[in-house]
Coordinates of C-alpha atoms and ligand atoms in Angstrom, one line a residue:
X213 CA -27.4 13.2 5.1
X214 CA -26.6 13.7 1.8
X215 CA -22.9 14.1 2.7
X216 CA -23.2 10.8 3.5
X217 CA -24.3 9.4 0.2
X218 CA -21.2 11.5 -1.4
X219 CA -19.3 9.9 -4.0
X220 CA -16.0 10.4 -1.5
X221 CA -15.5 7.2 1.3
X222 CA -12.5 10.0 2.8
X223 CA -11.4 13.0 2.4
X224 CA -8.6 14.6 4.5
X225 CA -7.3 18.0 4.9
X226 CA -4.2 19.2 6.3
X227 CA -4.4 16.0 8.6
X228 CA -1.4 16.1 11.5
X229 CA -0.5 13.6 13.9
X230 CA 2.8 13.9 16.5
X231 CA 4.3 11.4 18.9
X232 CA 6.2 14.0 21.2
X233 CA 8.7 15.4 18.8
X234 CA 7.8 13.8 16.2
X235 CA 5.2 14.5 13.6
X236 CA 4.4 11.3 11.8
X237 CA 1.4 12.9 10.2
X238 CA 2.5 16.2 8.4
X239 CA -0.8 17.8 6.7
X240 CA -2.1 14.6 4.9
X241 CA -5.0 15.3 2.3
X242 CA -6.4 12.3 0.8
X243 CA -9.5 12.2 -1.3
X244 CA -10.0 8.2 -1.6
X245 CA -13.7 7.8 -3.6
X246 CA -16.2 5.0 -3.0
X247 CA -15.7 1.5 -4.3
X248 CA -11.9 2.1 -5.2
X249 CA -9.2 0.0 -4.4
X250 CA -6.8 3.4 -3.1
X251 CA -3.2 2.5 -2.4
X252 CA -0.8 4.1 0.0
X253 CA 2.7 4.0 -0.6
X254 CA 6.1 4.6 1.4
X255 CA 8.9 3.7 2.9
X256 CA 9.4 2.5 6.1
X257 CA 8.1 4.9 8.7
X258 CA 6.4 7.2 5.9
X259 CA 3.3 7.4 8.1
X260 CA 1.1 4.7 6.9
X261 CA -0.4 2.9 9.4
X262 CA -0.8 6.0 11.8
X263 CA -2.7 7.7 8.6
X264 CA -4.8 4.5 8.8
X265 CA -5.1 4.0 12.8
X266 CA -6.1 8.3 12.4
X267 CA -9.1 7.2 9.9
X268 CA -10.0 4.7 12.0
X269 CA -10.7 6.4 14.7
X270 CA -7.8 5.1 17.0
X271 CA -5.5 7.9 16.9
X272 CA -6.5 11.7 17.9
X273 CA -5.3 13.9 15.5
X274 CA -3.2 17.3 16.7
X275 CA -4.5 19.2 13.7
X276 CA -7.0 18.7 10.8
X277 CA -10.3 17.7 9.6
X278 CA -11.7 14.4 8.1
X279 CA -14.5 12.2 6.7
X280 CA -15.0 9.5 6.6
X281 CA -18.0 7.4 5.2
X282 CA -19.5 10.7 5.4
X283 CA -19.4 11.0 8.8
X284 CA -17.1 13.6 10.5
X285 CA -14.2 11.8 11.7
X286 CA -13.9 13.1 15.0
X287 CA -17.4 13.4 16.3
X288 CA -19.0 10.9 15.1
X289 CA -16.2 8.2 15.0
X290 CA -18.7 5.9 17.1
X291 CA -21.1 5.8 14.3
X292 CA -18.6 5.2 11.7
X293 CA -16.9 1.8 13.3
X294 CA -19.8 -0.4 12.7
X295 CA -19.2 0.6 8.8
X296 CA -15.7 -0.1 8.6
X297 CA -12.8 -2.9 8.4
X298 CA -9.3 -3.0 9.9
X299 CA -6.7 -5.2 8.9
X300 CA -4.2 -4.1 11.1
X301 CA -0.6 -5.0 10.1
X302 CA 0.4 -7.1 12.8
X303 CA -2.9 -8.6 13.1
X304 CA -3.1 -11.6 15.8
X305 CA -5.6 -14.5 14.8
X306 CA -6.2 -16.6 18.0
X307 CA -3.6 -19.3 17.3
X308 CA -5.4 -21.6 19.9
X309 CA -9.5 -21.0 18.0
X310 CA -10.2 -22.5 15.3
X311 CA -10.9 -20.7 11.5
X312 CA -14.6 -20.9 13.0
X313 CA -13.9 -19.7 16.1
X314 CA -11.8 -16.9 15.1
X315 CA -14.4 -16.0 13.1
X316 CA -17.3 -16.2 15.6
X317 CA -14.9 -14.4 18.3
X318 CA -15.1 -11.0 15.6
X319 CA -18.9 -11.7 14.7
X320 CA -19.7 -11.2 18.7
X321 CA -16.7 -8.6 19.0
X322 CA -19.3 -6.7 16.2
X323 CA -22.1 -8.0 17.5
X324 CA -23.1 -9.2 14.6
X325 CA -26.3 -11.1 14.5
X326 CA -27.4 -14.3 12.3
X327 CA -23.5 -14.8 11.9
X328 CA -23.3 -18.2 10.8
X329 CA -24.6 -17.4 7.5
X330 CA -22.0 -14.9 7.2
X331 CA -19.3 -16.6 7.9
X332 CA -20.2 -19.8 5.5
X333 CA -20.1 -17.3 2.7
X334 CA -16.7 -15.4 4.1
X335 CA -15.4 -19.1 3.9
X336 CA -16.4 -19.7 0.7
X337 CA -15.1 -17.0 -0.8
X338 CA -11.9 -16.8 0.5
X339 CA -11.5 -20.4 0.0
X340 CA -11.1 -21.6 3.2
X341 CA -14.1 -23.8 3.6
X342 CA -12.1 -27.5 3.6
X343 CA -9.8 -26.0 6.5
X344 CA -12.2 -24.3 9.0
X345 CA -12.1 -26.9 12.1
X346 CA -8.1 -26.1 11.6
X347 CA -6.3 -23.8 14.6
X348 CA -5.4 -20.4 13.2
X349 CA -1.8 -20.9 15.0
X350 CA -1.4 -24.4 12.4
X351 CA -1.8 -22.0 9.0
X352 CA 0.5 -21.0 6.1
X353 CA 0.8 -17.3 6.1
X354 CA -1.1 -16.9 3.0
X355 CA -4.2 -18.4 4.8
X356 CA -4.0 -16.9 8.2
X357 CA -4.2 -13.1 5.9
X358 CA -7.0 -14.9 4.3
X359 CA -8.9 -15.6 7.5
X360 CA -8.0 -12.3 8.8
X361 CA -9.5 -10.9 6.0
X362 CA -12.5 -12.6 6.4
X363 CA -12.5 -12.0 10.4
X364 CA -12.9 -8.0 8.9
X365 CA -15.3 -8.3 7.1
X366 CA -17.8 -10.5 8.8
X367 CA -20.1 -7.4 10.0
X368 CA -20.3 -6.5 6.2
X369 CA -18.4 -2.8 6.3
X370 CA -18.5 -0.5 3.5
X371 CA -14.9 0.5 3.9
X372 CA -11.8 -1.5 4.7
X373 CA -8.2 -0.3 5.7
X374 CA -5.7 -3.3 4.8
X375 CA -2.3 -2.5 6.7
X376 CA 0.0 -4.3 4.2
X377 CA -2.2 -7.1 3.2
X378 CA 0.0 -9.1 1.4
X379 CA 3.6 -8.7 3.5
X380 CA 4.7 -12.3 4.3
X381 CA 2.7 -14.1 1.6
X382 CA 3.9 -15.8 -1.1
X383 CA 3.8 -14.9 -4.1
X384 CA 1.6 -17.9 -5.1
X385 CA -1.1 -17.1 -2.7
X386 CA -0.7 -13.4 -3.6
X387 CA -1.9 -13.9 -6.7
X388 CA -5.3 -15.5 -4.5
X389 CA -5.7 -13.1 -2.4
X390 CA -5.5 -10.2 -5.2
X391 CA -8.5 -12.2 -6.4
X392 CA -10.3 -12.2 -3.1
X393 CA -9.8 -8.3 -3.1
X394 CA -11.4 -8.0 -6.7
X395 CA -14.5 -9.5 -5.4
X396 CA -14.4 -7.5 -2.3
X397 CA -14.8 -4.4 -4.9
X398 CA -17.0 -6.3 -6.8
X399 CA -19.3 -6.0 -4.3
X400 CA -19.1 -2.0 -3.7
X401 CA -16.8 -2.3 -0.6
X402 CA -14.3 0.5 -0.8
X403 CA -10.6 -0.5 0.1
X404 CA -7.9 1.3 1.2
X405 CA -4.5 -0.3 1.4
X406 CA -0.7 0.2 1.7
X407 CA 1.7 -2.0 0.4
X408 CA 6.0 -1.5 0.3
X409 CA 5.2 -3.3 -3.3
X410 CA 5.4 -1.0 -5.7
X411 CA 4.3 -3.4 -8.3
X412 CA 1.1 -4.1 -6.4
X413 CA 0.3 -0.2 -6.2
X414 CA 0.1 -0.6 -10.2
X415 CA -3.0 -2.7 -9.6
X416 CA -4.6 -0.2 -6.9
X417 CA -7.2 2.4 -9.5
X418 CA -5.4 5.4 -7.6
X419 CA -2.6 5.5 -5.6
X420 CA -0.5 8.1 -3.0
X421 CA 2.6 7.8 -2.3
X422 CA 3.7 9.1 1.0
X423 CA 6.8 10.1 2.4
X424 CA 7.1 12.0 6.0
X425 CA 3.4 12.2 6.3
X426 CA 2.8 13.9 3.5
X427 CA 1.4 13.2 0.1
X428 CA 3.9 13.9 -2.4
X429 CA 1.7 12.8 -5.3
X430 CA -1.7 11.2 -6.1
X431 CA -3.8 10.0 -9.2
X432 CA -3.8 6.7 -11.1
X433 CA -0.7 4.9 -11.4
X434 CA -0.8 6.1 -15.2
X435 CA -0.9 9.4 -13.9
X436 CA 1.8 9.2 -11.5
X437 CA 4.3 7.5 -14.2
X438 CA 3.5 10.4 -16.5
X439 CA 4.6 12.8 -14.2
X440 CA 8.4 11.6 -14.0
X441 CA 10.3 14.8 -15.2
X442 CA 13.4 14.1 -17.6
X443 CA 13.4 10.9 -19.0
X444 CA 14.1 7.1 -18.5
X445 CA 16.7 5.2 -20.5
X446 CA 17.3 0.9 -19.8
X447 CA 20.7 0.5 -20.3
X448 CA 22.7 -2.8 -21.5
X449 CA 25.9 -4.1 -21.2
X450 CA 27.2 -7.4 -20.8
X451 CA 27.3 -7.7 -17.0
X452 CA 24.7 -5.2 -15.3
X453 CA 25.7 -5.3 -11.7
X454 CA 29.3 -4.3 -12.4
X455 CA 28.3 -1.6 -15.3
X456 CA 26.4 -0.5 -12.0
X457 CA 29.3 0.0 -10.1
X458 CA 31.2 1.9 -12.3
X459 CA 28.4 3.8 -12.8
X460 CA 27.4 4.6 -10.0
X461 CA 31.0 6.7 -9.0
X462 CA 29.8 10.1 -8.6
X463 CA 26.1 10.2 -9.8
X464 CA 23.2 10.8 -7.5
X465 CA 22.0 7.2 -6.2
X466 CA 18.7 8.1 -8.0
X467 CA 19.9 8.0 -11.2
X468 CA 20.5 4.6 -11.6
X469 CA 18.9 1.6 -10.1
X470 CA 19.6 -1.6 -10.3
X471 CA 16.9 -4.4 -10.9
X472 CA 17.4 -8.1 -11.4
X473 CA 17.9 -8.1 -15.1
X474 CA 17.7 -4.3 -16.3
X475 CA 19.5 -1.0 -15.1
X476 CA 17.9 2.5 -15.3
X477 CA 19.2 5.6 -15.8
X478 CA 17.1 8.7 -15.6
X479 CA 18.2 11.5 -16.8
X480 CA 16.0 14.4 -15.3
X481 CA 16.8 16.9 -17.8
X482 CA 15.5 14.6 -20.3
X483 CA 19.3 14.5 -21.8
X484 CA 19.8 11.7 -24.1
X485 CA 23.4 13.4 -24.3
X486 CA 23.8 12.0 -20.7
X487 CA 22.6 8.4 -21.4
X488 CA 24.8 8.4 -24.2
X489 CA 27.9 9.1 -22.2
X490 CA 27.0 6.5 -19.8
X491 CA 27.0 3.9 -22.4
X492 CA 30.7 5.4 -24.1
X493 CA 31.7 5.3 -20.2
X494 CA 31.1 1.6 -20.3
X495 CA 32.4 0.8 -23.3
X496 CA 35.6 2.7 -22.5
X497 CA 36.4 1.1 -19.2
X498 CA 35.8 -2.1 -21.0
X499 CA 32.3 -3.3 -19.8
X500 CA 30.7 -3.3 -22.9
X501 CA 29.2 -3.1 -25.5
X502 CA 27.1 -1.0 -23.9
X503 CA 23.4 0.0 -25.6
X504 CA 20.8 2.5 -24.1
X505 CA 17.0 3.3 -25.6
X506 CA 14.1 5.1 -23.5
X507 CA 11.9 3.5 -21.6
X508 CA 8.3 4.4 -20.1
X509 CA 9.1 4.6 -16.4
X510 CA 7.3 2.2 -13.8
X511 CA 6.1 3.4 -10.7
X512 CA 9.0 2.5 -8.7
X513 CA 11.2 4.5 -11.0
X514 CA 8.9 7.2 -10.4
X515 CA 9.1 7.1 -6.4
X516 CA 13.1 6.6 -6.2
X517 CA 13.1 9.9 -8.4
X518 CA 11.4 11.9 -6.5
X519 CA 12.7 10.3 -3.4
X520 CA 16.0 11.5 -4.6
X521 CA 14.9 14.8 -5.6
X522 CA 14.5 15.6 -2.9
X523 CA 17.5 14.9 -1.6
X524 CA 16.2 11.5 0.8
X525 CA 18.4 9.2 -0.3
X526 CA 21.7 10.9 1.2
X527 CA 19.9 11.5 4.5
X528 CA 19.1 7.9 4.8
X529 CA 22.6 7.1 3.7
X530 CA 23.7 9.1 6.3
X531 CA 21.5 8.3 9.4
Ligands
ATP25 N1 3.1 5.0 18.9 C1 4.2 5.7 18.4 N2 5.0 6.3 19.3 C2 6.0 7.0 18.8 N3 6.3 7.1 17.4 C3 5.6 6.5 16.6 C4 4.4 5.7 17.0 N4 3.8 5.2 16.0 C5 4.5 5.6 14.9 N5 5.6 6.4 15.3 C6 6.5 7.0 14.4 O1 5.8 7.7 13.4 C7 6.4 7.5 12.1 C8 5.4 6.9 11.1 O2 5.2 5.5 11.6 P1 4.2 4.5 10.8 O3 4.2 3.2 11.6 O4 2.9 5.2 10.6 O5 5.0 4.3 9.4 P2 4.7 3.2 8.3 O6 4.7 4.0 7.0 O7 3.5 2.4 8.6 O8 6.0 2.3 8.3 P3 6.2 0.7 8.1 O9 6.4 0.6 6.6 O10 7.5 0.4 8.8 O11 5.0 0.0 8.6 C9 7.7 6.7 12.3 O12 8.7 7.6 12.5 C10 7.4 6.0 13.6 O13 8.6 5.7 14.3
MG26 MG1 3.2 0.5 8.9

């Protein structure tokens, strides 16, 4: 029983999961501790919903062990659902129920008794109060997450998995629905999420990122962006997208990357020698004046490096 009070909502070790050929779940350890927001991180088809449908208890593993909530993941995955959330990523709301109805549909799904009370205050805080005789199927996007978040939580779990929480949002409800989450924690409810937003991942306390169902590295996101080998220069020149092009002639695709108003070039030998020639390349072809100076790398600068370290870029390039 103590296990159960243990400062850990998951751990994972060597965690696999195959479908046929393919293993989408490649050893996965994962130590996510109780009331954290935990953020998992990849590409497209890196593994993270099936890593969240495993800790669920919706997938069978091939390989592995797991807790979860204290409870071992496998045997006593009937005891754990009544303490956990799912937020699947292509939740369905029923477009014909109302906000309320929705709602009540998941409080009976749960069996959850003395709902009402429960709901009021799930409406309350997510802000949807003034709209809840509205049909699910007549909301923005932003507010059809936000009952779906509260449809999760309405039998009061200690742990919930939110499948890309904030894909098709805008940015202005984003902002509102990062608030809701801060209360969730505020009220001891673990979250694990994943999110393709690597900004977003910066506001998570510790985050993974994944990549073929494995971990490639964990910690807080301070961590993660100290652990960028070589360093990170921001380069300037008049026109960034073509100073990109010319750049980008016969370097690795990680080395530079382009962002709306800055370009970075990492140098993973930590050469400023190298950023220096970049800048002289510039200015010699006529694209300058070109200026460099070292920057602390974000966490997306982090991820396309190690992406490209090991070599994923040109496979995706290729395929
Ligand atoms: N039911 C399934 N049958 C066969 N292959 C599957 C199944 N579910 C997932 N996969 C494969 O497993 C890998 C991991 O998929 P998963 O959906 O977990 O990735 P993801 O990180 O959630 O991706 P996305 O960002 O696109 O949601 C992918 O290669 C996917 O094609
Ligand atoms: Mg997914």
């Amino acid at each position: 029983m103590d296990e159960k009070a243990s400062e850990l909502a998951i751990t994972t070790r060597g965690l696999v999961k195959k479908f046929a050929a393919k293993v989408a779940i490649d050893g996965l350890d994962l130590d996510v501790r109780r009331g954290e927001m935990f953020g998992l991180v990849g590409p497209d088809g890196a593994g993270k919903s099936t890593a969240i449908r495993l800790l669920c208890g919706l997938l069978k593993p091939e390989g592995g062990a797991a807790r979860v909530l204290g409870y071992d993941l496998f045997r006593e995955s009937a005891a754990l659902k009544q303490h956990i959330g799912y937020l699947s990523q292509n939740f369905t709301l029923y477009g014909d129920l109302t906000i309320d109805e929705n709602i009540e549909f998941f409080a009976e799904l749960h069996s959850v008794g003395n709902w009402q009370a429960r709901r009021d205050d799930l409406l309350a805080f997510t802000r949807l109060t003034p709209f809840r005789r509205r049909l699910a199927g007549a909301l923005s996007g932003g507010m059809k997450k936000k009952l779906a978040l509260a449809c999760t939580l309405i039998h009061t779990p200690q742990l919930i998995f939110l499948d890309e929480p904030s894909t098709g949002v805008d940015p202005v409800s984003r902002g509102e629905f990062w608030s809701i989450l801060s209360g969730i924690l505020a009220q001891g409810v673990t979250i694990l999420m994943t999110t393709p937003y690597l900004d977003e991942a910066e506001r998570c306390h510790r985050v993974a990122l994944l990549h073929r169902g494995r971990v490639m590295r964990s910690g807080t996101p301070a961590e993660i962006r100290a652990g960028l080998p070589g360093k990170l220069y921001r380069l300037d020149a008049p026109d960034l997208p073509v100073a990109y092009r010319a750049l980008a002639v016969g370097r690795p695709v990680e080395q530079l990357v382009l962002y709306g108003d800055r370009l970075h070039f990492w140098s993973p030998a930590g050469a400023e020698a190298e950023a220096r020639a970049a800048a002289a390349q510039l200015d010699a072809a006529g694209l300058g004046p070109a200026r460099f100076q070292e920057i602390s790398p974000s966490l997306e600068d982090v991820f396309i490096g190690l992406l490209g370290a090991e070599g994923v870029h040109d496979e995706q390039s290729k395929s």
